[in-house]
PDB file of C-alpha atoms in Angstrom:
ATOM      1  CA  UNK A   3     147.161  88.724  -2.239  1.00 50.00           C
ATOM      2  CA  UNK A   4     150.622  88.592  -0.868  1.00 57.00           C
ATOM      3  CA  UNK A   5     153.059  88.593  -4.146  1.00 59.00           C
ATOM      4  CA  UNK A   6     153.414  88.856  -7.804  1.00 57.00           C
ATOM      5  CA  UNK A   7     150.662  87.448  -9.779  1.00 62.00           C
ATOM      6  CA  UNK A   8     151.337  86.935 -13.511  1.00 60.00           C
ATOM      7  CA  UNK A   9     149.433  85.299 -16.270  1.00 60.00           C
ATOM      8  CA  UNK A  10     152.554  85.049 -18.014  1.00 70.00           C
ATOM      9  CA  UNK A  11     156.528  85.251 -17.173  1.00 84.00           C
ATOM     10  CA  UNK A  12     158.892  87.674 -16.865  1.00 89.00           C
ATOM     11  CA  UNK A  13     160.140  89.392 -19.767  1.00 91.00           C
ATOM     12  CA  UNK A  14     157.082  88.559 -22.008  1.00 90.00           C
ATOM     13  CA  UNK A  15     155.099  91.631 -23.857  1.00 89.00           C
ATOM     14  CA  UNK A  16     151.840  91.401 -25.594  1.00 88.00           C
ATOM     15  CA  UNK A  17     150.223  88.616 -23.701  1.00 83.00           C
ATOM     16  CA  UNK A  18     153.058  86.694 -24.108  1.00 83.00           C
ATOM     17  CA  UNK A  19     153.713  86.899 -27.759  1.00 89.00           C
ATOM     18  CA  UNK A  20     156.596  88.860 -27.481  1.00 93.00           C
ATOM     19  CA  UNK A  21     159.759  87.822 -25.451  1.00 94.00           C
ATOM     20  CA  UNK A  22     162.042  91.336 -24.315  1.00 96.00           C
ATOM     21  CA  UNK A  23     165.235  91.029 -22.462  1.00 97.00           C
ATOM     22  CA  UNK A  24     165.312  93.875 -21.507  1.00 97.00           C
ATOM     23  CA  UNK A  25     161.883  93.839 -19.568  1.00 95.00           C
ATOM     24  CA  UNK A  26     163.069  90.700 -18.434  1.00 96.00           C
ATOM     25  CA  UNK A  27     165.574  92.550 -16.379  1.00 96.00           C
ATOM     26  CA  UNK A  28     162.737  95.113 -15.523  1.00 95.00           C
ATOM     27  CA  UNK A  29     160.586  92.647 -14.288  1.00 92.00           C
ATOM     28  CA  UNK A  30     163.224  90.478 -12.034  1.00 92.00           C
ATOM     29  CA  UNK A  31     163.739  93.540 -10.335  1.00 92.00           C
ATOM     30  CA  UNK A  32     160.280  94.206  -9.847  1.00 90.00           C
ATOM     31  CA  UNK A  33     160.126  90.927  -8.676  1.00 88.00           C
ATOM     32  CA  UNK A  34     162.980  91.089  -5.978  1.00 87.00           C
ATOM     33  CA  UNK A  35     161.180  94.271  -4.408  1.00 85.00           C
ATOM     34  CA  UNK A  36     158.140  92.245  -4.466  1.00 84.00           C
ATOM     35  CA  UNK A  37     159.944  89.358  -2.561  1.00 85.00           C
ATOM     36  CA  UNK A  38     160.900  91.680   0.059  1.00 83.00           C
ATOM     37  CA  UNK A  39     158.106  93.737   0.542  1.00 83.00           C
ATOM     38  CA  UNK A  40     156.277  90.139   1.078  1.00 85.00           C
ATOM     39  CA  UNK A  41     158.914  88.378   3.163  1.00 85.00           C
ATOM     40  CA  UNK A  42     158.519  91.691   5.588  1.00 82.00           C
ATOM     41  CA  UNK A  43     161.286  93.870   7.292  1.00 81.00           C
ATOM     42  CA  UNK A  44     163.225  92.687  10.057  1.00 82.00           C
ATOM     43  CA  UNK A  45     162.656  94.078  13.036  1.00 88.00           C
ATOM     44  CA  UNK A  46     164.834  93.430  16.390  1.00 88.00           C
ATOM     45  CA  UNK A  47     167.064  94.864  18.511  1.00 87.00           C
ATOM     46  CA  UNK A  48     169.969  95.763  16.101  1.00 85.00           C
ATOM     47  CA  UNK A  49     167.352  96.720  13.340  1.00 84.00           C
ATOM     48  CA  UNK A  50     165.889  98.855  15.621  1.00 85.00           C
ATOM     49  CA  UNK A  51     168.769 100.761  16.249  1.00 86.00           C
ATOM     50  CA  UNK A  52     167.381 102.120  19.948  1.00 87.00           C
ATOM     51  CA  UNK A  53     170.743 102.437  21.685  1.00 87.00           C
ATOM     52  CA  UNK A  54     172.374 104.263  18.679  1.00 86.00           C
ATOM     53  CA  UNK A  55     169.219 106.448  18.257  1.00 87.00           C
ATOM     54  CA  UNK A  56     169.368 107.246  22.433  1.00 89.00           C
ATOM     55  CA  UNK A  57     173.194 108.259  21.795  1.00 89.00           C
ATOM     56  CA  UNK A  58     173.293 110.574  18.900  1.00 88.00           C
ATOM     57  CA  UNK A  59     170.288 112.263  20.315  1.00 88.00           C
ATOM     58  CA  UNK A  60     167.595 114.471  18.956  1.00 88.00           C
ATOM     59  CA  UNK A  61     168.757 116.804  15.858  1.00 88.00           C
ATOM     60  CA  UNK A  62     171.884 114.347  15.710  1.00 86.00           C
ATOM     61  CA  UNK A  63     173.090 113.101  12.236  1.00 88.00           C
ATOM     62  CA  UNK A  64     170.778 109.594  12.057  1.00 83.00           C
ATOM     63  CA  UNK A  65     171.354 109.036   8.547  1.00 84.00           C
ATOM     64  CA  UNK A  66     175.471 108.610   8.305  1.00 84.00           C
ATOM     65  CA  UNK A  67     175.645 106.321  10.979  1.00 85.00           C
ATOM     66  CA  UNK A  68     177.562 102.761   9.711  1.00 85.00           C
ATOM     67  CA  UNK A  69     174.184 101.132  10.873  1.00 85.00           C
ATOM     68  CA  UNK A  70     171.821 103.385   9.188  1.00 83.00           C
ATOM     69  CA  UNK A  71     173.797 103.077   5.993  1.00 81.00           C
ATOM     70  CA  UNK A  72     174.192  99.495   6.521  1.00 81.00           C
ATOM     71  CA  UNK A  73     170.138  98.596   6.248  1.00 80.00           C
ATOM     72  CA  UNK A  74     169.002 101.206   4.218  1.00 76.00           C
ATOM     73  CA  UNK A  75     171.503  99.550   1.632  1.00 68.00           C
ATOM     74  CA  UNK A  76     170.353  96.010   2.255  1.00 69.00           C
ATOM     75  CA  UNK A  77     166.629  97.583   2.176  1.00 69.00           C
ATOM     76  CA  UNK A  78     166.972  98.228  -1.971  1.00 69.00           C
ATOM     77  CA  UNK A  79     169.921  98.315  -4.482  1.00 77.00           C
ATOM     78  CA  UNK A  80     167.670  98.711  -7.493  1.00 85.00           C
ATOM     79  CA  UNK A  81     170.577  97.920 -10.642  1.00 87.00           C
ATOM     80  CA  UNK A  82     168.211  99.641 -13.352  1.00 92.00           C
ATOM     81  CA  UNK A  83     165.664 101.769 -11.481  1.00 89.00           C
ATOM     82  CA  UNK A  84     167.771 105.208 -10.710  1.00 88.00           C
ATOM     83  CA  UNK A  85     166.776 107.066  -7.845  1.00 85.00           C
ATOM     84  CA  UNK A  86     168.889 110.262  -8.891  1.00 88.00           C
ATOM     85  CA  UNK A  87     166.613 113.414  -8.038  1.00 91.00           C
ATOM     86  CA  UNK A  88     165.779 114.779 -11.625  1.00 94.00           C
ATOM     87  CA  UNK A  89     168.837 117.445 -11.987  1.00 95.00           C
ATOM     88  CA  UNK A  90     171.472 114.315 -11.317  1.00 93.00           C
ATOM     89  CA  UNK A  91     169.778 112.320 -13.223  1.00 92.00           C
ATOM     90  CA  UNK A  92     169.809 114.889 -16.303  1.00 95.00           C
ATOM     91  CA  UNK A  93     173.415 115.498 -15.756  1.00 95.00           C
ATOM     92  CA  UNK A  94     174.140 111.905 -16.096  1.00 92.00           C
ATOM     93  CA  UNK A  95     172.595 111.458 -19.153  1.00 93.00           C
ATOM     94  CA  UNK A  96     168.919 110.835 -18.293  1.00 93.00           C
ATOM     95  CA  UNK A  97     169.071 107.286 -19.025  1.00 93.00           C
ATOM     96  CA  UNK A  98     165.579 105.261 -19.227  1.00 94.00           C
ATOM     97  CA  UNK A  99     165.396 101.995 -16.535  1.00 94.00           C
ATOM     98  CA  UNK A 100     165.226 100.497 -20.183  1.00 96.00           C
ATOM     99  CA  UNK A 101     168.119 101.447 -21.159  1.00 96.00           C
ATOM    100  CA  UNK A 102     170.136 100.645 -18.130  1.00 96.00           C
ATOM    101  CA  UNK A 103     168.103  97.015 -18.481  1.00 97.00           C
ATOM    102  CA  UNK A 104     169.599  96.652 -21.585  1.00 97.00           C
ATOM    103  CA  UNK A 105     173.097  97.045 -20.752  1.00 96.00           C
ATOM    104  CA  UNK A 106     172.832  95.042 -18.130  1.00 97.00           C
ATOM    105  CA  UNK A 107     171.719  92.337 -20.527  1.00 98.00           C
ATOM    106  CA  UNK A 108     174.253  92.772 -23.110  1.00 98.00           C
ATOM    107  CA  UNK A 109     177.095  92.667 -20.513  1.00 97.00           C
ATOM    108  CA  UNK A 110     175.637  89.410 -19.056  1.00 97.00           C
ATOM    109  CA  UNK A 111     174.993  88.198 -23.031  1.00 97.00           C
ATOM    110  CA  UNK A 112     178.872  89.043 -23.044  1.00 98.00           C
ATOM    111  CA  UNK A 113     180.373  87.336 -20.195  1.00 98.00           C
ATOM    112  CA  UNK A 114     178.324  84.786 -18.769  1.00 96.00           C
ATOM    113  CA  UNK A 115     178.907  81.313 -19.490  1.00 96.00           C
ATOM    114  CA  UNK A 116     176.671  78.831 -19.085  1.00 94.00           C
ATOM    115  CA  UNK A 117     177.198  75.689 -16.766  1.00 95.00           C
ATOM    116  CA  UNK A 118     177.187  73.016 -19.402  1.00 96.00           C
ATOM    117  CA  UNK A 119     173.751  70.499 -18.787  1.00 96.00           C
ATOM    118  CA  UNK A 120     175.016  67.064 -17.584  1.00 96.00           C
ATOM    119  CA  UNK A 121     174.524  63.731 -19.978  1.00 97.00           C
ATOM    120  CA  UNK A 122     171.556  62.619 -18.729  1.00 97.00           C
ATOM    121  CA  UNK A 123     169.700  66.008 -18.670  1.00 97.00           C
ATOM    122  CA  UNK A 124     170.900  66.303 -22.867  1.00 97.00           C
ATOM    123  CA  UNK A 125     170.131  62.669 -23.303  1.00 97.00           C
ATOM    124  CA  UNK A 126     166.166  63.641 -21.689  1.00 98.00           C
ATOM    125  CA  UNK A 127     165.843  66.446 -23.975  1.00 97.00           C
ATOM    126  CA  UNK A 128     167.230  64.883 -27.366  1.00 97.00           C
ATOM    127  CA  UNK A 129     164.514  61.998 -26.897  1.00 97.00           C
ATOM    128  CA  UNK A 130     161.784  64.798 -26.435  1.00 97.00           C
ATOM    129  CA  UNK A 131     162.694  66.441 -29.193  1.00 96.00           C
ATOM    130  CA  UNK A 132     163.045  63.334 -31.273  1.00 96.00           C
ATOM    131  CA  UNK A 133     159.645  61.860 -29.861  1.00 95.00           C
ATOM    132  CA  UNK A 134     158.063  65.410 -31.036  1.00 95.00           C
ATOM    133  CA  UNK A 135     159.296  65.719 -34.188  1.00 95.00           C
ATOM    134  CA  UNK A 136     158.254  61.593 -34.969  1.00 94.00           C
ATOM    135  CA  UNK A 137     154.636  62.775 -33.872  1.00 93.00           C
ATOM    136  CA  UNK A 138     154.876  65.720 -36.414  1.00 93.00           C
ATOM    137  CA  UNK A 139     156.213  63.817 -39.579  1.00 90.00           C
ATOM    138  CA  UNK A 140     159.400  65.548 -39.287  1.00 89.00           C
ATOM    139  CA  UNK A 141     161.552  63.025 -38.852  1.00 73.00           C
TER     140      UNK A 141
END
């Protein structure tokens, strides 16, 4: 299989029982590496770096070259997964992905605001609502 397979959606626990922000986060990350692990790597001439890689030479500095930083940045930017090596990662606090997953959600629960739904789309969902709750007895 090429991709994610799920029985449920992101962000559910306990087959789906249990909704988690913060392993929503998690998982949409998981998901973007996913996505580009699947859609492949790009390979040409500029990705291949050839010329730069003929000039710097053997036993040159590869890795602070503008185009070596410039794809190995565009390869991954993880936003909750740290990739300190253990020592960095203890002096910054030794935070879980968890943890950084849930401040990400609490500053987006903070400052995002939602495009409001046009007429039409509200005027759809009253009427399924109202239809649903008629079946039940509610209303």
């Amino acid at each position: 299989m090429a991709g994610a397979n799920m029985i449920y959606g992101l962000g559910m626990l306990e087959s789906g029982i249990t909704f988690d922000f913060g392993q929503l986060v998690l998982d949409c990350e998981f998901a973007r590496m996913i996505k580009f692990t699947v859609n492949g790597i790009p390979v040409n001439d500029e990705t291949l770096a050839i010329d730069p890689i003929k000039e710097i030479g053997q036993g040159g500095d590869h890795l602070m070259q503008p185009l070596t930083l410039k794809y190995m940045r565009s390869q991954s930017r993880p936003e909750v997964i740290d990739r300190k090596m253990r020592g960095a990662w203890v002096k910054a606090g030794s935070t879980s992905a968890y943890d950084r997953a849930m401040i990400k959600v609490r500053k987006i629960l903070e400052t995002h605001t939602p495009k409001p739904l046009p007429e039409n789309v509200l005027a759809t969902i009253r009427n399924i609502v109202e239809d649903a709750e008629r079946e039940r007895g509610i209303k």
